[in-house]
PDB file of C-alpha atoms in Angstrom:
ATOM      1  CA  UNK A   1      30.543 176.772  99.648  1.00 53.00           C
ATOM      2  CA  UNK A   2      32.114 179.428  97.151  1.00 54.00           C
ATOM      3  CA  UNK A   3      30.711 179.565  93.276  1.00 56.00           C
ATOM      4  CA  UNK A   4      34.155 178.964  92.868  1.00 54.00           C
ATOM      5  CA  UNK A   5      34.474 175.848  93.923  1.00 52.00           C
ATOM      6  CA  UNK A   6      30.829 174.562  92.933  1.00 50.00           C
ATOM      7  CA  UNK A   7      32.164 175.399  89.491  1.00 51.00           C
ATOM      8  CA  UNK A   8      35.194 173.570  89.815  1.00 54.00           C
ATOM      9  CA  UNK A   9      33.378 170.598  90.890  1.00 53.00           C
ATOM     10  CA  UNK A  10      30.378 170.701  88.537  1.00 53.00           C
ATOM     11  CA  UNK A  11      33.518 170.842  86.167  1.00 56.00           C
ATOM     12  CA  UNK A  12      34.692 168.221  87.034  1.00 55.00           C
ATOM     13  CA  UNK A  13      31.081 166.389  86.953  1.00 52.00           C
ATOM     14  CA  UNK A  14      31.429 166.886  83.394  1.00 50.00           C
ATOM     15  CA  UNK A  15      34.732 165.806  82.592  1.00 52.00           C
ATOM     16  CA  UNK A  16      34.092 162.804  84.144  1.00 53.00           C
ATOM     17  CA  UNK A  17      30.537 161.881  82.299  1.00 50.00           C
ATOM     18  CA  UNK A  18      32.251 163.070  79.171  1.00 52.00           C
ATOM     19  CA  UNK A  19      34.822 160.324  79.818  1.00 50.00           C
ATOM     20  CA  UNK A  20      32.848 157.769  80.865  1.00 47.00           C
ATOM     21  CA  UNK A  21      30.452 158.331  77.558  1.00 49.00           C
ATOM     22  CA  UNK A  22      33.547 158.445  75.263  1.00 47.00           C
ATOM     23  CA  UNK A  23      34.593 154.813  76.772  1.00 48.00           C
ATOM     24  CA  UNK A  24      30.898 153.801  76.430  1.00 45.00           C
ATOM     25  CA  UNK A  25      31.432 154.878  72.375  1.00 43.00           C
ATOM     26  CA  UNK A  26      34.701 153.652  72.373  1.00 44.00           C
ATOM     27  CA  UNK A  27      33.570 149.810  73.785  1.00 46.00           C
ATOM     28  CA  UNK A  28      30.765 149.877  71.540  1.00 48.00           C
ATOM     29  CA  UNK A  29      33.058 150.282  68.207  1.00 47.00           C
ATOM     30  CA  UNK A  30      34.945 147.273  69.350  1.00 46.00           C
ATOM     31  CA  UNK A  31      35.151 144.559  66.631  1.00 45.00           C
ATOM     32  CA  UNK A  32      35.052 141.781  68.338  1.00 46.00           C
ATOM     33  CA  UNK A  33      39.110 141.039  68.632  1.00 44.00           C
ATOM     34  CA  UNK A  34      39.327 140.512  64.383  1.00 46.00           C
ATOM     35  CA  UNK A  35      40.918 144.209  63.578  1.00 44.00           C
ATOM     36  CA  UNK A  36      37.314 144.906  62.147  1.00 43.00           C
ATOM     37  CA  UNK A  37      38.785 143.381  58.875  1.00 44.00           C
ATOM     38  CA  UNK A  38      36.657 140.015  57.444  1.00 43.00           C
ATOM     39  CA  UNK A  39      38.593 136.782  56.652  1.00 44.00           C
ATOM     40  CA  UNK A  40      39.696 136.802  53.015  1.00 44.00           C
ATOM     41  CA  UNK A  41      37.046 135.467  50.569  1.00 46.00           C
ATOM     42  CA  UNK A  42      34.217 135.690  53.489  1.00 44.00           C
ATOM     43  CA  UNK A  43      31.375 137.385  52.677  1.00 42.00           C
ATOM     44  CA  UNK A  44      29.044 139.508  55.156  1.00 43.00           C
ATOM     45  CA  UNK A  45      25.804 137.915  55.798  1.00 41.00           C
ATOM     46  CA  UNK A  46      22.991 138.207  53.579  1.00 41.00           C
ATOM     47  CA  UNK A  47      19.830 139.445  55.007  1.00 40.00           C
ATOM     48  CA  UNK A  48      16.951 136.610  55.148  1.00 38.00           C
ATOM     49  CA  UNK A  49      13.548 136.794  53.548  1.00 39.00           C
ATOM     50  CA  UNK A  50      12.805 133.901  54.990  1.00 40.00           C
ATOM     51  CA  UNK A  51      10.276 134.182  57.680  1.00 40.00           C
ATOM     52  CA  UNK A  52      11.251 134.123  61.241  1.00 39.00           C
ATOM     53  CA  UNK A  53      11.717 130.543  62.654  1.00 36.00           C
ATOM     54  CA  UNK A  54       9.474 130.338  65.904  1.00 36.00           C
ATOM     55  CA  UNK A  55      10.043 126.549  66.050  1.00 34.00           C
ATOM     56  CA  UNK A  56       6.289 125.974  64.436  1.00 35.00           C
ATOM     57  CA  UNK A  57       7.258 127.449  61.223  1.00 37.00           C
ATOM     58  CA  UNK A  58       6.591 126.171  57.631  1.00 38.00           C
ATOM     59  CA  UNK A  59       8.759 123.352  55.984  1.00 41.00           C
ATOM     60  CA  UNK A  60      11.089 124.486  53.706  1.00 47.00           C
ATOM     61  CA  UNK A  61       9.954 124.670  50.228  1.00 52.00           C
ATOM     62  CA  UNK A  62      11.332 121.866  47.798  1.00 60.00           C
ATOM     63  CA  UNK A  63      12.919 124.058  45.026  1.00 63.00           C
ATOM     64  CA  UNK A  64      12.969 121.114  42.921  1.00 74.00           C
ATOM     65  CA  UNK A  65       9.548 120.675  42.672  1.00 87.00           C
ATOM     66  CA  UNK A  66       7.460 122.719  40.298  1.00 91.00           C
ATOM     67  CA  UNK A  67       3.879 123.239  40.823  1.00 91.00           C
ATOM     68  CA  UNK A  68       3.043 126.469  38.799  1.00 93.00           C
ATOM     69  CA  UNK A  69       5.078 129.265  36.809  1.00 95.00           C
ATOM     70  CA  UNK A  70       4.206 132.811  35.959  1.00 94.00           C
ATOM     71  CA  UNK A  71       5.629 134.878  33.441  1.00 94.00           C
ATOM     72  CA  UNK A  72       5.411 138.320  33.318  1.00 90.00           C
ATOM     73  CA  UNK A  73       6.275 141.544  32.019  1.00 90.00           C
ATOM     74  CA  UNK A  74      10.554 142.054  31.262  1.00 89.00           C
ATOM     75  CA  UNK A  75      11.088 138.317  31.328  1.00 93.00           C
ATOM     76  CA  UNK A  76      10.338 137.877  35.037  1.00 93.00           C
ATOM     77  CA  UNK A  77       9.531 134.759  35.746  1.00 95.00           C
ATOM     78  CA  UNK A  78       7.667 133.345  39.125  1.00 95.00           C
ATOM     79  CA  UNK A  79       7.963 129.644  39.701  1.00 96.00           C
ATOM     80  CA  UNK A  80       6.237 128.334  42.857  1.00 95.00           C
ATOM     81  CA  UNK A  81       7.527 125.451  44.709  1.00 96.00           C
ATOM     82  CA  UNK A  82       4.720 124.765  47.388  1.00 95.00           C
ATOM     83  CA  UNK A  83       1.052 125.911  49.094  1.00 95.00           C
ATOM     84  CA  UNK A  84       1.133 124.607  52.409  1.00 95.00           C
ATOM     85  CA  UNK A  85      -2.002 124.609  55.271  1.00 94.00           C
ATOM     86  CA  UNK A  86      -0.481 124.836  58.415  1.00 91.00           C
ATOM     87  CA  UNK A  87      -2.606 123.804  61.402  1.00 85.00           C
ATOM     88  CA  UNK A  88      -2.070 127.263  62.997  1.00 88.00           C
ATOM     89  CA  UNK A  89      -4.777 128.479  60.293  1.00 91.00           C
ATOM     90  CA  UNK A  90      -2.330 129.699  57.987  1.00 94.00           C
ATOM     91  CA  UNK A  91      -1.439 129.004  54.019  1.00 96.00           C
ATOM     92  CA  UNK A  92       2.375 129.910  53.118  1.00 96.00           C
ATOM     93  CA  UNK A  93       3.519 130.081  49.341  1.00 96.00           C
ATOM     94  CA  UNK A  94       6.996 129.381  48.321  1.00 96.00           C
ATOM     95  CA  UNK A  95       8.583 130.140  45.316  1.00 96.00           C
ATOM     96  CA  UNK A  96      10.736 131.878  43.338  1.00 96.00           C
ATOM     97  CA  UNK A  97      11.848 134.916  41.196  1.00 95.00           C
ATOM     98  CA  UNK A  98      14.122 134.707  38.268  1.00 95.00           C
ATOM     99  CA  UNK A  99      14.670 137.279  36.072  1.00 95.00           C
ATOM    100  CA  UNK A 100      15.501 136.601  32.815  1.00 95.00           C
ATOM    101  CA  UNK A 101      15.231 140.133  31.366  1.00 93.00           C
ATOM    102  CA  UNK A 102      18.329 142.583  30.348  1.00 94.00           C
ATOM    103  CA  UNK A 103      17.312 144.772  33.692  1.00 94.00           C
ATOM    104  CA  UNK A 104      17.633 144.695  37.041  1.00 93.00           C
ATOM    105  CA  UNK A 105      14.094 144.322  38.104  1.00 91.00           C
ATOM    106  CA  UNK A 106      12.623 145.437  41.573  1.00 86.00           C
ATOM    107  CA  UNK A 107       9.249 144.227  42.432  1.00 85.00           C
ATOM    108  CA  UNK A 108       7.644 147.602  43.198  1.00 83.00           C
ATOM    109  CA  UNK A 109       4.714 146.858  41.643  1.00 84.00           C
ATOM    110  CA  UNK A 110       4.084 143.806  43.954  1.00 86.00           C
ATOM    111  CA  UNK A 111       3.583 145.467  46.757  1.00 83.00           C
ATOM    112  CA  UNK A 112      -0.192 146.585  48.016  1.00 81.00           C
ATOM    113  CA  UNK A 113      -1.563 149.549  47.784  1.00 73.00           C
ATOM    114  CA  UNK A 114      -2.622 150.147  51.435  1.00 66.00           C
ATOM    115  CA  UNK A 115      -0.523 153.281  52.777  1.00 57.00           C
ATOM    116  CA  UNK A 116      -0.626 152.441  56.623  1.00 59.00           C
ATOM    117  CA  UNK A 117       1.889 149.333  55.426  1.00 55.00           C
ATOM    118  CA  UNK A 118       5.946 149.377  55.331  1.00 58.00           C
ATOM    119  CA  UNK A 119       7.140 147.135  53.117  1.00 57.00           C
ATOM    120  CA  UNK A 120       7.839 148.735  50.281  1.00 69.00           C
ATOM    121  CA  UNK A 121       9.577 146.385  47.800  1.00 79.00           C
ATOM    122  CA  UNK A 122       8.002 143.118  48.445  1.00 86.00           C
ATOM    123  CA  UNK A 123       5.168 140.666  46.995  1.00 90.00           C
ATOM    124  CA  UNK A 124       2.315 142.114  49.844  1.00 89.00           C
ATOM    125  CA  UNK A 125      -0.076 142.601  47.023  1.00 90.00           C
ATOM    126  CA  UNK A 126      -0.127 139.216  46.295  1.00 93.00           C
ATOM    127  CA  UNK A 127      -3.357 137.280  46.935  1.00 95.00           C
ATOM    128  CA  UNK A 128      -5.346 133.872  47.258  1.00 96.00           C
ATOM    129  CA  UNK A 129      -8.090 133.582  45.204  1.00 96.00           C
ATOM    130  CA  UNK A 130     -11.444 130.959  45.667  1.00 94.00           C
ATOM    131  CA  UNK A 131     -12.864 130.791  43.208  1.00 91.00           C
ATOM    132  CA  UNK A 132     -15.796 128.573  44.296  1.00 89.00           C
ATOM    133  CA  UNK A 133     -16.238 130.253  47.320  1.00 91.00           C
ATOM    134  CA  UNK A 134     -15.851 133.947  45.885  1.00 93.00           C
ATOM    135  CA  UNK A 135     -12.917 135.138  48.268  1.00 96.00           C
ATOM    136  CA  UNK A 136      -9.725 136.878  47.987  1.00 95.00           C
ATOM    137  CA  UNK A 137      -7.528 136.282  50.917  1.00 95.00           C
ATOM    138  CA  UNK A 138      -4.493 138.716  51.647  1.00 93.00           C
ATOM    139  CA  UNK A 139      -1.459 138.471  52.706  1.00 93.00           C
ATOM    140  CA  UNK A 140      -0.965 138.365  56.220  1.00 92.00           C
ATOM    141  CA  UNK A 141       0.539 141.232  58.254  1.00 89.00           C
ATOM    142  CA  UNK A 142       2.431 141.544  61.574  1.00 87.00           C
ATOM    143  CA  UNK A 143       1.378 143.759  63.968  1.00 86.00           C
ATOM    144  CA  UNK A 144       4.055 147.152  63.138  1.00 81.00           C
ATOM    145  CA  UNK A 145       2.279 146.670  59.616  1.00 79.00           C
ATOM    146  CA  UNK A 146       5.281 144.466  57.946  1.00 84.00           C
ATOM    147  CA  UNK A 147       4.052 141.482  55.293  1.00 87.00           C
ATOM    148  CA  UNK A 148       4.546 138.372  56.481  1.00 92.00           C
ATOM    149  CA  UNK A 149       6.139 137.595  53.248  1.00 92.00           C
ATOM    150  CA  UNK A 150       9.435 138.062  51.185  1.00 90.00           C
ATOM    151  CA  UNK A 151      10.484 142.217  51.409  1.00 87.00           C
ATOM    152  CA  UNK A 152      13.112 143.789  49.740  1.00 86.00           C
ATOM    153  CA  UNK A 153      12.998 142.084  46.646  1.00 87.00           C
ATOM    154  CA  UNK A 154      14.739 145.151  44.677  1.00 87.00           C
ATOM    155  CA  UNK A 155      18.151 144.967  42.754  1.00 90.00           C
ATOM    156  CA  UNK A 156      17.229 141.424  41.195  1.00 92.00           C
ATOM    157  CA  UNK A 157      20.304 141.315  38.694  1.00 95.00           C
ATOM    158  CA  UNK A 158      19.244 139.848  35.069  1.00 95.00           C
ATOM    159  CA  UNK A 159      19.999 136.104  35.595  1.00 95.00           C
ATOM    160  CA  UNK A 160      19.783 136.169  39.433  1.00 95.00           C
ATOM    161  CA  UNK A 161      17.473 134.256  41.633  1.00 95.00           C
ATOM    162  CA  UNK A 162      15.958 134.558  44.575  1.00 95.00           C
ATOM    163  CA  UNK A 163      12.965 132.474  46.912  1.00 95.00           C
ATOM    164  CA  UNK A 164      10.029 134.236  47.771  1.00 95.00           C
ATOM    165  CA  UNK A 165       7.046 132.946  50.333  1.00 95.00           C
ATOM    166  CA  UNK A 166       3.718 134.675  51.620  1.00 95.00           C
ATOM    167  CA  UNK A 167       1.226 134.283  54.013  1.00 96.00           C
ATOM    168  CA  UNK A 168      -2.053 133.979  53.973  1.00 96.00           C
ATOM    169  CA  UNK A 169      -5.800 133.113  55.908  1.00 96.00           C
ATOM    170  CA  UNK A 170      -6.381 129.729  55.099  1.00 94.00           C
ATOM    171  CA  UNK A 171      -9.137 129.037  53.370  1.00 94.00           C
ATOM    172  CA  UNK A 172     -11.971 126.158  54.148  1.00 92.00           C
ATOM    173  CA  UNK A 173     -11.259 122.960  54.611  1.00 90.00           C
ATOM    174  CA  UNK A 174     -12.631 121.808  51.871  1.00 92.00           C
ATOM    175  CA  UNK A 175     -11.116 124.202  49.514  1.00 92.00           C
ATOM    176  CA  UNK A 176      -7.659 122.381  48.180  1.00 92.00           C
ATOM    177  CA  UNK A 177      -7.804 124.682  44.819  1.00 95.00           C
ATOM    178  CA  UNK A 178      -7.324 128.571  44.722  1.00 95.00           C
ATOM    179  CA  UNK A 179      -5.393 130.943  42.140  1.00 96.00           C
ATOM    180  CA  UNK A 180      -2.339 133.060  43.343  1.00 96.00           C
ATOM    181  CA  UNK A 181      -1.621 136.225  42.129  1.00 95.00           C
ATOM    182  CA  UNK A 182       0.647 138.570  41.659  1.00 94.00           C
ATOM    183  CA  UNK A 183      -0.244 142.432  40.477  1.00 91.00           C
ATOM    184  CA  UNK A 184       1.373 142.586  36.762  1.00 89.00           C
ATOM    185  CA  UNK A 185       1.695 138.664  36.856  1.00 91.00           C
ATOM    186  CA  UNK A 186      -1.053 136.444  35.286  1.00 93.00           C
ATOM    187  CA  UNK A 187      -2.783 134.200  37.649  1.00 93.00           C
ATOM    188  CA  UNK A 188      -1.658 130.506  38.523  1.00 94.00           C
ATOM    189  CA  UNK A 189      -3.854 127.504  39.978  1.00 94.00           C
ATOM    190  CA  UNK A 190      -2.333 125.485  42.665  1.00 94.00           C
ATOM    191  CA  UNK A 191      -3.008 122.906  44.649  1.00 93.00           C
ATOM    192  CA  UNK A 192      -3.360 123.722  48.750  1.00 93.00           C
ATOM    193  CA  UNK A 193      -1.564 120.068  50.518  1.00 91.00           C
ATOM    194  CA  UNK A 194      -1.644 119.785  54.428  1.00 84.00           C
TER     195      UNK A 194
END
């Protein structure tokens, strides 16, 4: 065989993997048969800071219900909904952050101090204290280092709202009472239900 034609046909090697990679790119870009352009008045989906549904997740928090509130610097204001033991050995907190300030606020400040972690705006630093038994419990992390609570909590426009949970151990048994805490946030007591 020539170099001549082993160039032509490594050539043409080329072309074709070039083509079959720009169809690949091409396919991907698709939009799904809509033009690309949303529906008038829809809205893209909002990202959730809910935590992932694994079909034994915790209830949903009953917004109505007030069981503590903690006001803090720049008129932010924490108002928690729920402390639930789950039989998996867990305690989640719901709740949620208004701010009532003139600023957008991002919870920065929330977040822990442990540098292996990723979250970066998000209420990780919050914790569970017992009292009685002298423990802090922390929030709960997945295994790539992520909170298992509410992340991205930056950009909170002055009159917005939005729900917040964490994770924790769960305490005793026997304790039902612990304080939860926020960094920059006085403490609140709450009640622990099953």
């Amino acid at each position: 065989m020539s170099i001549r034609r082993t160039t032509k046909a490594a050539r043409g090697v080329v072309a074709m993997a070039s083509a079959v990679g720009l169809a690949l790119v091409v396919a991907g870009c698709g939009s799904g048969g809509d033009g690309g352009a949303q529906a008038k008045g829809s809205k893209p989906p909002a990202r959730s800071t809910a935590p992932k549904d694994d079909g034994a997740g915790a209830p949903a928090a009953d917004s109505s219900k007030v069981i503590a509130e903690m006001k803090g610097p720049d008129d932010i204001v924490v108002t928690l909904n729920s402390v639930v033991r789950d039989s998996g050995g867990f305690v989640t907190v719901n709740g949620t952050v208004t701010n009532h300030g003139t600023r957008p606020f991002n919870a920065i400040n929330w977040r822990s101090n442990e540098t292996e972690l990723r979250s970066r705006s998000s209420i990780s630093g919050a914790t569970l204290i017992d009292k009685a038994g002298k423990k802090r419990y922390l929030v709960l992390r997945d295994t790539n280092g992520e909170c298992l609570c509410t992340t991205g909590l930056s950009g909170l426009m002055p009159g917005a709202s939005r729900p917040i949970f964490a994770q924790f151990p769960a305490p005793p048994a026997k304790v039902t009472e612990v304080d939860f805490q926020l960094p920059t946030m006085p403490p609140a007591s709450v009640q622990i239900t099953d």
